[in-house]
GROMACS .gro file of C-alpha atoms in nm:
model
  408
    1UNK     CA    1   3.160  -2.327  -4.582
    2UNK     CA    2   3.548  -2.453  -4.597
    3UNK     CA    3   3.496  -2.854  -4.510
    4UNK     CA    4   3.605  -2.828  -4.155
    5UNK     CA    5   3.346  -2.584  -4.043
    6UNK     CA    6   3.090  -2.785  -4.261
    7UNK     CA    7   3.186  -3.131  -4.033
    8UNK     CA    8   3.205  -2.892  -3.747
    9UNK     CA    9   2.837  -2.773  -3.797
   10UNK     CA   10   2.670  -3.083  -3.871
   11UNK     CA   11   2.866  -3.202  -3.582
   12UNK     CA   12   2.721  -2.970  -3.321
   13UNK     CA   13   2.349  -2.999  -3.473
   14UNK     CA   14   2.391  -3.338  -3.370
   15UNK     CA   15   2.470  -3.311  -2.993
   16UNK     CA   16   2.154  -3.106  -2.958
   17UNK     CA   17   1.993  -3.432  -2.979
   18UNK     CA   18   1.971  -3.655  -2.736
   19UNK     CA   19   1.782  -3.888  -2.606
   20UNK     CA   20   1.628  -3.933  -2.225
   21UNK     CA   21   1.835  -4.184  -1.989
   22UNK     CA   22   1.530  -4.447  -1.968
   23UNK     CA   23   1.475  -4.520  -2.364
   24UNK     CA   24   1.500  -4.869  -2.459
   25UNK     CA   25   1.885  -4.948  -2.543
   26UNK     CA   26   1.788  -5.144  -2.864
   27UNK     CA   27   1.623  -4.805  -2.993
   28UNK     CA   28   1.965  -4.564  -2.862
   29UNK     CA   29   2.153  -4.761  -3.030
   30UNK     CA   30   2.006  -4.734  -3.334
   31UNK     CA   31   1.981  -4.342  -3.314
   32UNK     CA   32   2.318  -4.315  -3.230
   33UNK     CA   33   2.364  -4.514  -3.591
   34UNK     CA   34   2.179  -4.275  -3.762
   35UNK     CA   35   2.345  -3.942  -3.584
   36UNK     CA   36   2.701  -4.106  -3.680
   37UNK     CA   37   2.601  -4.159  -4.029
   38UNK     CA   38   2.422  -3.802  -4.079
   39UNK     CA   39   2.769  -3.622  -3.962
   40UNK     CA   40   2.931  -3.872  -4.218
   41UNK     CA   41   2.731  -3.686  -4.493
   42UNK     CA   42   2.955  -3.417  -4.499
   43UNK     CA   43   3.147  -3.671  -4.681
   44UNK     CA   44   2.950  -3.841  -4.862
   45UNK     CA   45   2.567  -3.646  -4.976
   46UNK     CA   46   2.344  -3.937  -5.056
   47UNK     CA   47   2.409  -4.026  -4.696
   48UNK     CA   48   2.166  -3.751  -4.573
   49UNK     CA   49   1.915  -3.910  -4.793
   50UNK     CA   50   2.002  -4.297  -4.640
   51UNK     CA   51   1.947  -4.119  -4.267
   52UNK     CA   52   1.618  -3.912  -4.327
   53UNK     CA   53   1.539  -4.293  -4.492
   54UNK     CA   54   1.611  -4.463  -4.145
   55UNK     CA   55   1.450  -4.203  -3.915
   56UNK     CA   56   1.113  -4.298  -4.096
   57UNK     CA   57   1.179  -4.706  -4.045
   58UNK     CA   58   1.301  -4.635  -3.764
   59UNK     CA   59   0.981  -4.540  -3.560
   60UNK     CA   60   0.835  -4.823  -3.566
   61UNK     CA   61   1.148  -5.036  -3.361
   62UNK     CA   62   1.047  -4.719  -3.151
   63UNK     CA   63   0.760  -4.806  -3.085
   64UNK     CA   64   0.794  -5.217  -3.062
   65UNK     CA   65   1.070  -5.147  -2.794
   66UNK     CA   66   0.778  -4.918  -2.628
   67UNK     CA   67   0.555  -5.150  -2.631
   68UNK     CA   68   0.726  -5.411  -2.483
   69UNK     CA   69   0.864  -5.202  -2.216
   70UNK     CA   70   0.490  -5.094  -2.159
   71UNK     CA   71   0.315  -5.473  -2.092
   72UNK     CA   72   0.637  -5.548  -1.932
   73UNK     CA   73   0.668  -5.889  -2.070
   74UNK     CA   74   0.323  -6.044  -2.027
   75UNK     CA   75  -0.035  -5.915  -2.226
   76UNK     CA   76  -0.340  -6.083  -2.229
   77UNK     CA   77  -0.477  -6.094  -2.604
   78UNK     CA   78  -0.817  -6.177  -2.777
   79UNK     CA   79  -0.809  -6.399  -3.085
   80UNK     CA   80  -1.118  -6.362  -3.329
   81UNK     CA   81  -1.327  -6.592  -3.131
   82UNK     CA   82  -1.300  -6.363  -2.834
   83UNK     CA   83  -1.130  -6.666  -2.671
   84UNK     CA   84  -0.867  -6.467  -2.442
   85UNK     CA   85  -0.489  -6.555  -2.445
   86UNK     CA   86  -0.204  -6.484  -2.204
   87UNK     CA   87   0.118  -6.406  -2.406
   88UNK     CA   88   0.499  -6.392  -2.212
   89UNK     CA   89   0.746  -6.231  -2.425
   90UNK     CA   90   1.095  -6.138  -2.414
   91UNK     CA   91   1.118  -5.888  -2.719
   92UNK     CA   92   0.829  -5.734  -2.969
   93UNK     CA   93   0.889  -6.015  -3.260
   94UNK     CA   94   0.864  -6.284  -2.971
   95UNK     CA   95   0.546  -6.118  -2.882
   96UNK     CA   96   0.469  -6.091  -3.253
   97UNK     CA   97   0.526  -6.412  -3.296
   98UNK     CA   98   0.289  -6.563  -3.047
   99UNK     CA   99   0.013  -6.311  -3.128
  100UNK     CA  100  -0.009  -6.470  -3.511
  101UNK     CA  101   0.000  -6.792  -3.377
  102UNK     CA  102  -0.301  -6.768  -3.139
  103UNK     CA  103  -0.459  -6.533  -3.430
  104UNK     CA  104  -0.493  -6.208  -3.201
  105UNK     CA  105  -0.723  -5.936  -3.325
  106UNK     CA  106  -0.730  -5.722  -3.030
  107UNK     CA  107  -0.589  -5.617  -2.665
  108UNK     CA  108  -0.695  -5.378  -2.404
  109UNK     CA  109  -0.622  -5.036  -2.424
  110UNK     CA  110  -0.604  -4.702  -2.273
  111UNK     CA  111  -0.751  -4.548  -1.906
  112UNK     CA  112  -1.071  -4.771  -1.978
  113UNK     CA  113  -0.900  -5.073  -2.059
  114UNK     CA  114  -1.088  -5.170  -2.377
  115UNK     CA  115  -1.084  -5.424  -2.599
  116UNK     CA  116  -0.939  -5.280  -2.914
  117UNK     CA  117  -0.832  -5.392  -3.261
  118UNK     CA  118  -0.478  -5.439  -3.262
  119UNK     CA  119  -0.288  -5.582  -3.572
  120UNK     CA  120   0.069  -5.521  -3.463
  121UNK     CA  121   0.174  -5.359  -3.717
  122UNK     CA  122   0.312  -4.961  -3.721
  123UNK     CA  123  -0.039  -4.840  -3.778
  124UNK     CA  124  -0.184  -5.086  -3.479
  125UNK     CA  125   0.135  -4.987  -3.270
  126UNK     CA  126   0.050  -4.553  -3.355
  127UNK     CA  127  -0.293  -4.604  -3.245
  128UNK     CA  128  -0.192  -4.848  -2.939
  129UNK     CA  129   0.037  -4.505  -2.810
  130UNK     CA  130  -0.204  -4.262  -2.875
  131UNK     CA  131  -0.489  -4.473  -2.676
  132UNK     CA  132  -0.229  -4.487  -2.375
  133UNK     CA  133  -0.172  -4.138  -2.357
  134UNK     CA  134   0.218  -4.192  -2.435
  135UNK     CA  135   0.208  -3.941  -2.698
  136UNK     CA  136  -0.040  -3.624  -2.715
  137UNK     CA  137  -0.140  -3.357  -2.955
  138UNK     CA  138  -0.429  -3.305  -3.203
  139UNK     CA  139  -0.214  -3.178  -3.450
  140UNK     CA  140   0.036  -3.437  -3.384
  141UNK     CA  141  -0.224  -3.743  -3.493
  142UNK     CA  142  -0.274  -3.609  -3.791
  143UNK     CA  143   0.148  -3.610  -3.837
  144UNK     CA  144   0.111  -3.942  -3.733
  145UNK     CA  145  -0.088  -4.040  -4.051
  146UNK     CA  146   0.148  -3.844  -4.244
  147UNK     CA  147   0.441  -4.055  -4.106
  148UNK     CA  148   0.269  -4.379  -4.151
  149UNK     CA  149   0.243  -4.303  -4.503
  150UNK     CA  150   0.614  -4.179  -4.543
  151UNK     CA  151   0.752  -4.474  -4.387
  152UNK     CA  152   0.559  -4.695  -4.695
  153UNK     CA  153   0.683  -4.447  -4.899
  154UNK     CA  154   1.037  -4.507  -4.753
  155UNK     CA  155   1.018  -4.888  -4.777
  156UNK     CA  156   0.829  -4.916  -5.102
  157UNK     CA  157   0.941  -4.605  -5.313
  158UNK     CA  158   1.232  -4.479  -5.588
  159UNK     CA  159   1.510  -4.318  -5.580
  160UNK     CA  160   1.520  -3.991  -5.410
  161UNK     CA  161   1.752  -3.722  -5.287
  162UNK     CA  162   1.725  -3.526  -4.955
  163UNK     CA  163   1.937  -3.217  -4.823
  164UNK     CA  164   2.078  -3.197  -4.510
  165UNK     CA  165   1.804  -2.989  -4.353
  166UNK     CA  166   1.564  -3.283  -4.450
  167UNK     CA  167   1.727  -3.495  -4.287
  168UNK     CA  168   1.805  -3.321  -3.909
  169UNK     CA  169   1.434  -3.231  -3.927
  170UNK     CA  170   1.407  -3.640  -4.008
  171UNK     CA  171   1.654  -3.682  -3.704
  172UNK     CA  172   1.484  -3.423  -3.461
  173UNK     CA  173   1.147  -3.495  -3.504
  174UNK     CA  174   1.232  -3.881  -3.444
  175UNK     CA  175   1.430  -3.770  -3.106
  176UNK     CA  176   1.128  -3.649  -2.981
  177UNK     CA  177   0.875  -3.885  -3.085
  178UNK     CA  178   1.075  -4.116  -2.885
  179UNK     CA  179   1.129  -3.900  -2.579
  180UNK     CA  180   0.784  -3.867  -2.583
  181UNK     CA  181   0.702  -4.223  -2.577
  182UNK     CA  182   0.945  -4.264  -2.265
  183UNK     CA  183   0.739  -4.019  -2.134
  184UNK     CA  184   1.017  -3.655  -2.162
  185UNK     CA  185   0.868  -3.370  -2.337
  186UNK     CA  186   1.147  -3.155  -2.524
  187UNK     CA  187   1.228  -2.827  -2.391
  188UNK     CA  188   1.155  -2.567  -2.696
  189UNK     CA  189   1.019  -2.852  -2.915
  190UNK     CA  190   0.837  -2.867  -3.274
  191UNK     CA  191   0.588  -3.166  -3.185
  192UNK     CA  192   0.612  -3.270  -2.799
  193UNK     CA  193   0.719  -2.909  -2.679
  194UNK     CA  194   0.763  -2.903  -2.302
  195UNK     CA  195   0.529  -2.700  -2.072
  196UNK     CA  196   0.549  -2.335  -2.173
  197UNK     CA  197   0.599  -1.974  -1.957
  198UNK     CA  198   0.311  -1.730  -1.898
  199UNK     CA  199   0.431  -1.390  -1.809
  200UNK     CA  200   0.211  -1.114  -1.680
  201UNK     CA  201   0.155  -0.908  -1.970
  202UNK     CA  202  -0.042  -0.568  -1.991
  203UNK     CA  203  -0.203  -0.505  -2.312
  204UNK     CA  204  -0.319  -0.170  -2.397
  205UNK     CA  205  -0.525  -0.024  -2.665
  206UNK     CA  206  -0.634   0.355  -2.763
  207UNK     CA  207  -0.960   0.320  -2.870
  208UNK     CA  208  -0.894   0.632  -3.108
  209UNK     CA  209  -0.659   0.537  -3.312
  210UNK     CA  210  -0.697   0.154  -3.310
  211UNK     CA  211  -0.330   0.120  -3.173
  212UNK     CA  212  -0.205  -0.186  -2.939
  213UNK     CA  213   0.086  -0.246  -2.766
  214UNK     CA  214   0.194  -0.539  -2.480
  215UNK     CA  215   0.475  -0.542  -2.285
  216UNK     CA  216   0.555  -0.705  -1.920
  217UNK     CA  217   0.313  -0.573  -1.636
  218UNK     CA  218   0.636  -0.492  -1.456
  219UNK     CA  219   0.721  -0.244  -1.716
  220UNK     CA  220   0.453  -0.069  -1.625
  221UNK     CA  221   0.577   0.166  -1.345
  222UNK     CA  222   0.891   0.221  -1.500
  223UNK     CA  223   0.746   0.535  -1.692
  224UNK     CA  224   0.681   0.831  -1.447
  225UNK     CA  225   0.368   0.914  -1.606
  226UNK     CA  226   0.039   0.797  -1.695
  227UNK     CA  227  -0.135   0.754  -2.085
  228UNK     CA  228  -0.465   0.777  -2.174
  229UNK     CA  229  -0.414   0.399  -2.303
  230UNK     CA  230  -0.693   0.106  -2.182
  231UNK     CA  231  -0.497  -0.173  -1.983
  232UNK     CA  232  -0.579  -0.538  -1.930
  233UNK     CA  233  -0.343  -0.766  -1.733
  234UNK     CA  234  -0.318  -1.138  -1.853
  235UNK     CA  235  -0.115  -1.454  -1.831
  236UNK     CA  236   0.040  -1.518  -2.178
  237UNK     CA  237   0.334  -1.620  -2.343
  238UNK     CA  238   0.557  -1.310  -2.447
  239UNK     CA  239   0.933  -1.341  -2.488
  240UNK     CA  240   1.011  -1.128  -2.760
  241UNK     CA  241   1.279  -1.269  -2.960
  242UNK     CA  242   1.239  -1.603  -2.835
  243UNK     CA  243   0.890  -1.699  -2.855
  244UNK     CA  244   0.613  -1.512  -2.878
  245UNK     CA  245   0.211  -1.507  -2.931
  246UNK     CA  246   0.126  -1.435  -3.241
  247UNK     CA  247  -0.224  -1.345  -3.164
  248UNK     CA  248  -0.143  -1.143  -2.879
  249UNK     CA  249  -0.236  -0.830  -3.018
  250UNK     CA  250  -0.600  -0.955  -3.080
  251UNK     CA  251  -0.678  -1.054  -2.703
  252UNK     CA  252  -1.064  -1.127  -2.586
  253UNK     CA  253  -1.087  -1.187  -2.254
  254UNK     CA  254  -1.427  -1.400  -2.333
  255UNK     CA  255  -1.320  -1.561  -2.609
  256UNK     CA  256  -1.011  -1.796  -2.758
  257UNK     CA  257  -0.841  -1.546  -2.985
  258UNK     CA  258  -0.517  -1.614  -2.840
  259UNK     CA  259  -0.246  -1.910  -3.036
  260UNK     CA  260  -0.116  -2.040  -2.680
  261UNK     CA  261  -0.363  -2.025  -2.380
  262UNK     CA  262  -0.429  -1.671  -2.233
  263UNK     CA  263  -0.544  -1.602  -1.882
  264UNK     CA  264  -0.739  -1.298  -1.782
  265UNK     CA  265  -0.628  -1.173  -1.496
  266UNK     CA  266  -0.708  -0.796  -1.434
  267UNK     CA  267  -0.890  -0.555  -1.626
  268UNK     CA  268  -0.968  -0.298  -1.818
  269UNK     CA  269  -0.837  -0.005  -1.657
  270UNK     CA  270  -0.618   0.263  -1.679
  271UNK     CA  271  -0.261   0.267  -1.668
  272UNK     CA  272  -0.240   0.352  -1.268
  273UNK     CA  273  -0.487   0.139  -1.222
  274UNK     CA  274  -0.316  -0.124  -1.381
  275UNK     CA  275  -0.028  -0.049  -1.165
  276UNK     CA  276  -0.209  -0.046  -0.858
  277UNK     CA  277  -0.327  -0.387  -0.902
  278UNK     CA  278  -0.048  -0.559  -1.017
  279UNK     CA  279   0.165  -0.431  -0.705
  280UNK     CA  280  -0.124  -0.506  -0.468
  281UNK     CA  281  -0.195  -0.881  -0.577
  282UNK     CA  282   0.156  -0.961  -0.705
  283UNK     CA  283   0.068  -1.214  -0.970
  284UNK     CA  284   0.347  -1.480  -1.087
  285UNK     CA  285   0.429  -1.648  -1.413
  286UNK     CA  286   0.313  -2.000  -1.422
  287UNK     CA  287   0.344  -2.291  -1.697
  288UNK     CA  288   0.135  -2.416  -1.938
  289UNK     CA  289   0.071  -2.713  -2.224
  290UNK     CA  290  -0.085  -2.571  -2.528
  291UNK     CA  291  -0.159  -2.918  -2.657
  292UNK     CA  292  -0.474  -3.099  -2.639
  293UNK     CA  293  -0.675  -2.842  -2.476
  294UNK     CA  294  -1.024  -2.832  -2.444
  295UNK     CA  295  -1.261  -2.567  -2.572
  296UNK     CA  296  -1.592  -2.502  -2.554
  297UNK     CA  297  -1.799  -2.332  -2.857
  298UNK     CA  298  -2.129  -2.242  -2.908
  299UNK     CA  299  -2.393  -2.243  -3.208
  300UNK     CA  300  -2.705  -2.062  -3.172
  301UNK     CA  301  -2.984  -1.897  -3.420
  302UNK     CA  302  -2.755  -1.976  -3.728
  303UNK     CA  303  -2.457  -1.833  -3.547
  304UNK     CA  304  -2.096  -2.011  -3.483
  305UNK     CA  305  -1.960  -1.834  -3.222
  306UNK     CA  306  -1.574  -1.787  -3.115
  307UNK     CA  307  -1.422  -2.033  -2.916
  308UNK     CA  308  -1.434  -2.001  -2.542
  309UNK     CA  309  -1.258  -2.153  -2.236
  310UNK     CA  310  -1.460  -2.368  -2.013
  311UNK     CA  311  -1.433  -2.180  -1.722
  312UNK     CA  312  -1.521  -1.872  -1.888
  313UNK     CA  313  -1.827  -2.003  -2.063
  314UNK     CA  314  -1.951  -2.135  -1.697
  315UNK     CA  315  -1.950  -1.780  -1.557
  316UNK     CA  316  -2.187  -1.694  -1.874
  317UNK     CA  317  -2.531  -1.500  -1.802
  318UNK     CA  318  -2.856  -1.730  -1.882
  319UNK     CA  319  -2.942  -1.573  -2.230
  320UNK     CA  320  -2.563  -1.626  -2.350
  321UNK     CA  321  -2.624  -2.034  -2.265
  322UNK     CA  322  -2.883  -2.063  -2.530
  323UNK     CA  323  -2.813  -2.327  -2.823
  324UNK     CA  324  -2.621  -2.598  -2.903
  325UNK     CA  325  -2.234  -2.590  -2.737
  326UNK     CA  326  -1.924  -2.862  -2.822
  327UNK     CA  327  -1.697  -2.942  -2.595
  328UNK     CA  328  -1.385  -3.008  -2.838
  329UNK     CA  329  -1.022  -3.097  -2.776
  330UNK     CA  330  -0.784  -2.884  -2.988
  331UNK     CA  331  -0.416  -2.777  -2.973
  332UNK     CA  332  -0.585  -2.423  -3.052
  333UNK     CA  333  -0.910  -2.258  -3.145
  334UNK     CA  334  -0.879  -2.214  -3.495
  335UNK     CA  335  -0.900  -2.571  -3.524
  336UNK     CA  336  -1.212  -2.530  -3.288
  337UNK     CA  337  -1.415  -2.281  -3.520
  338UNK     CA  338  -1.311  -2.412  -3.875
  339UNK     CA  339  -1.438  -2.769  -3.739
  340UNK     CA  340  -1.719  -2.619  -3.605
  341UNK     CA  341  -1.798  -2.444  -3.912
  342UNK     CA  342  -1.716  -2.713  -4.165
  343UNK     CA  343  -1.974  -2.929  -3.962
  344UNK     CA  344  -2.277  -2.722  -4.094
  345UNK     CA  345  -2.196  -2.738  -4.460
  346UNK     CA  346  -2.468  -2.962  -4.608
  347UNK     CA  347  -2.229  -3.269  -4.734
  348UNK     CA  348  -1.946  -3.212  -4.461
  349UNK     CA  349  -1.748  -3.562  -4.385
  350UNK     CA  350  -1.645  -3.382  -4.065
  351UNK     CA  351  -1.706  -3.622  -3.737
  352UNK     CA  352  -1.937  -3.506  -3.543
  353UNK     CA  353  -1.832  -3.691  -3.259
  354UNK     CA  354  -1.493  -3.815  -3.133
  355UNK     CA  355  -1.151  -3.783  -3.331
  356UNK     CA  356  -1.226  -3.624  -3.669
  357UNK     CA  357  -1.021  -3.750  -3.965
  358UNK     CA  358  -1.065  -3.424  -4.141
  359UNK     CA  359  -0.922  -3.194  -3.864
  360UNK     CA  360  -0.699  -3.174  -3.592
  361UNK     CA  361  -0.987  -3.187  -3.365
  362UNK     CA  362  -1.184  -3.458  -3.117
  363UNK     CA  363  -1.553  -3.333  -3.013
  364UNK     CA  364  -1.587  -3.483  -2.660
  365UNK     CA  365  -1.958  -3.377  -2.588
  366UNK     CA  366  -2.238  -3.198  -2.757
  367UNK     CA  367  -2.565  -3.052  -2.589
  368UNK     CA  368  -2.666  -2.810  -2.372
  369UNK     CA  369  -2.412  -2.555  -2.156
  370UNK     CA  370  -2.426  -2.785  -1.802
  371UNK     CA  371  -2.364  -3.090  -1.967
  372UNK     CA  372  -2.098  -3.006  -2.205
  373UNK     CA  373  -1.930  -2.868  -1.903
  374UNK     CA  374  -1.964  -3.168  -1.697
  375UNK     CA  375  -1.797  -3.369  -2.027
  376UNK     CA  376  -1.533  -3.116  -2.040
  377UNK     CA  377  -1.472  -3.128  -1.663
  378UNK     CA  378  -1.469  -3.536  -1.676
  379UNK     CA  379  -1.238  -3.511  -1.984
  380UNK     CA  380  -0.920  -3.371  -1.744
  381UNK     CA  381  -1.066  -2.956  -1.836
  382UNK     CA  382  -1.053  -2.683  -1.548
  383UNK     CA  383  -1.370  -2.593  -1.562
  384UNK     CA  384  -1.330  -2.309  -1.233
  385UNK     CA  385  -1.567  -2.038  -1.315
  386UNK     CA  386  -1.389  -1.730  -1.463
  387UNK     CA  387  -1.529  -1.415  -1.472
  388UNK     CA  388  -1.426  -1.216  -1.712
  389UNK     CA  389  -1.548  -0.873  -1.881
  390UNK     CA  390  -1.641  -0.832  -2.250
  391UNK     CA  391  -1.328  -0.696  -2.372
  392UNK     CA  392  -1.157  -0.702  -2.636
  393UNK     CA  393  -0.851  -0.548  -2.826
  394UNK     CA  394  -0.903  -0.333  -3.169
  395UNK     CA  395  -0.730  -0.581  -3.297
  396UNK     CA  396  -1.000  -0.858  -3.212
  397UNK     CA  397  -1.257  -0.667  -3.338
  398UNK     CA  398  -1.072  -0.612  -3.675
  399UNK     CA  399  -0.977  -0.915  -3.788
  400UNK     CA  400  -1.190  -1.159  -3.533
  401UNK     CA  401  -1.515  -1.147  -3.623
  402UNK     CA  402  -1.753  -1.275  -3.296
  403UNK     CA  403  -1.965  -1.519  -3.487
  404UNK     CA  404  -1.968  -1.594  -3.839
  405UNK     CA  405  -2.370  -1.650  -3.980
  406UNK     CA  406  -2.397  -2.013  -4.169
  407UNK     CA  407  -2.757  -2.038  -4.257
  408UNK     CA  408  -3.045  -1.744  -4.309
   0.00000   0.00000   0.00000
């Protein structure tokens, strides 16, 4: 690139970046620093390396300016003693401060409002946002380790030297760690995506040859002519060239093949069929968040079977209840299964229970069908009873086994 479309370029990367109206002004500011310093490395290289350096630090002032925001200038602490304290602050080192004077240890946190260790540091301050639900993602905590550990890598490491690309990924990913704190998902986004579109898709299979295609229900009627094709309709994500599921083609409409949520809607059935139904009910495209769902998964006889929905699972017939089910929050169900699966190896280190350090998993409930429902349901999960048939794609039954066997 001549230099003038190189400035240009990094220029316009830039502007796609920017941060929601209500974000503390301490933390803009600082942002805008970094922005105006990554175009400047068109100029000068090593400042790419100095920004993706600053993007990591900067996180935690992030976070301090979140926090204070948050208690809105007044916290009640607990020193070691459980004695209780009442701190009023004007900025996060006054609150700092004040909280190693009185020796604090922990504050209250989350829905519940528990008393929970709190050291005030960046790890105490990652934890703090996850337990308030100001950022969100199973996938996403375990980044959050990562970043931790890059940020003392940052402040305690040697010399280093980062391309461009390094650093607008620094840039970007920082822009929407703190949108999400302020509470703004980003539209299209790599960690805090906003909610996604569900079209109406038919898949279609021939049970011959092994074939599938998908395609938008309201393609269907366009051909004057029918196939000898099996149709189901569903709710999935499908915008080819922009974003698209790349599991699609192995739909179950029991199970969680799917990499973003899939809702049966209609099915299986011909191709007029299909048609019929779609014209007669008239079903719309709705939104969706594929993070932190909840699945439910069951192990029976030896058996891990596939990930299923809640409300699916509830519409299950008594002899498909048997055995032990999890109720697991995952921002898919691979995580689900592998979890699952790495559980019954004889010396796992796999939680059983709550957020596993392992995987990008929590495990809300385990027990019997009703009650891992009831946890799911309690846990924020539609647990509406779905019906659906015991279908599957070619596809699914190719390359997505329904149960894998882990002990004789």
């Amino acid at each position: 690139m001549q230099a003038e479309d190189a400035a240009d370029y990094q220029q316009r990367l830039v502007a796609n970046l920017v941060l929601a109206d209500d974000v503390a002004q301490a933390t803009r500011q600082k942002f805008e620093q970094l922005c105006a310093g990554y175009v400047q490395g068109a100029l000068c290289y090593d400042l790419f390396t100095l920004v993706a350096d600053a993007a990591q630090l900067t996180l935690e002032q992030a976070l301090r300016d979140r926090f204070a925001a948050h208690h809105g200038g007044r916290i009640t602490v607990q020193d070691r003693a459980a004695c209780e304290h009442q701190i009023i602050y004007t900025t996060y080192p006054d609150f700092y401060e004040q909280y190693k004077k009185v020796r604090g240890s922990k504050i209250r946190m989350g829905t519940s409002n528990t008393w929970r260790g709190f050291n005030a540091t960046l790890d105490g301050l990652l934890l703090w946002a996850r337990r308030e639900g100001l950022v969100r993602g199973q996938r996403n905590r375990h980044n959050e380790r990562a970043k931790k550990a890059l940020r003392n890598l940052t402040a305690h490491g040697t010399f280093h030297l980062l391309t461009p690309v390094e650093a607008y990924r620094a840039l970007s990913d920082l822009a929407e760690i703190i949108n999400q704190l302020w509470g703004h998902s980003t539209p299209g986004g790599r960690l805090y995506p906003a909610l996604i579109t569900r079209d109406v898709v038919a898949i279609g299979w021939d049970s011959t040859t092994g074939s599938v295609i998908a395609g938008h229900a309201t393609q269907l009627a366009l051909e004057d002519k029918d196939d000898e094709l099996t149709y189901v309709l569903v709710r999935a994500v499908f915008s080819p060239g922009e974003r698209d599921d790349q599991n699609l083609m192995e739909y179950d409409a029991r199970h969680a093949t799917t990499h973003f949520p899939a809702q049966y809607l209609w099915g299986p059935g011909s191709r007029t069929q299909a048609i019929a139904w779609f014209e007669q009910a008239a079903p719309e495209p709705d939104t969706c968040d594929h993070l932190d769902q909840i699945f439910v998964i069951r192990v029976h006889e030896g058996r891990i079977h596939l990930p299923m929905y809640p409300g699916v699972a509830g519409a299950l017939r008594q002899a498909e209840r048997r055995g032990t089910w999890h109720a697991i929050r995952a921002d898919g169900p691979s995580e689900v299964f592998a979890h699952t699966r790495a559980l019954s190896a004889t010396e796992s280190g796999h939680a059983p229970m709550g957020e596993c350090l392992d995987c990008p998993v929590e495990t809300i409930a385990s027990g019997d069908l009703q009650s891992v429902l009831r946890a799911a349901q309690t846990a924020g999960s539609d647990v509406t009873t779905v019906v659906a048939p015991d279908v599957r794609t070619p596809f699914a039954d190719l390359m997505v086994p329904r149960f894998i066997t882990v002990s004789s």
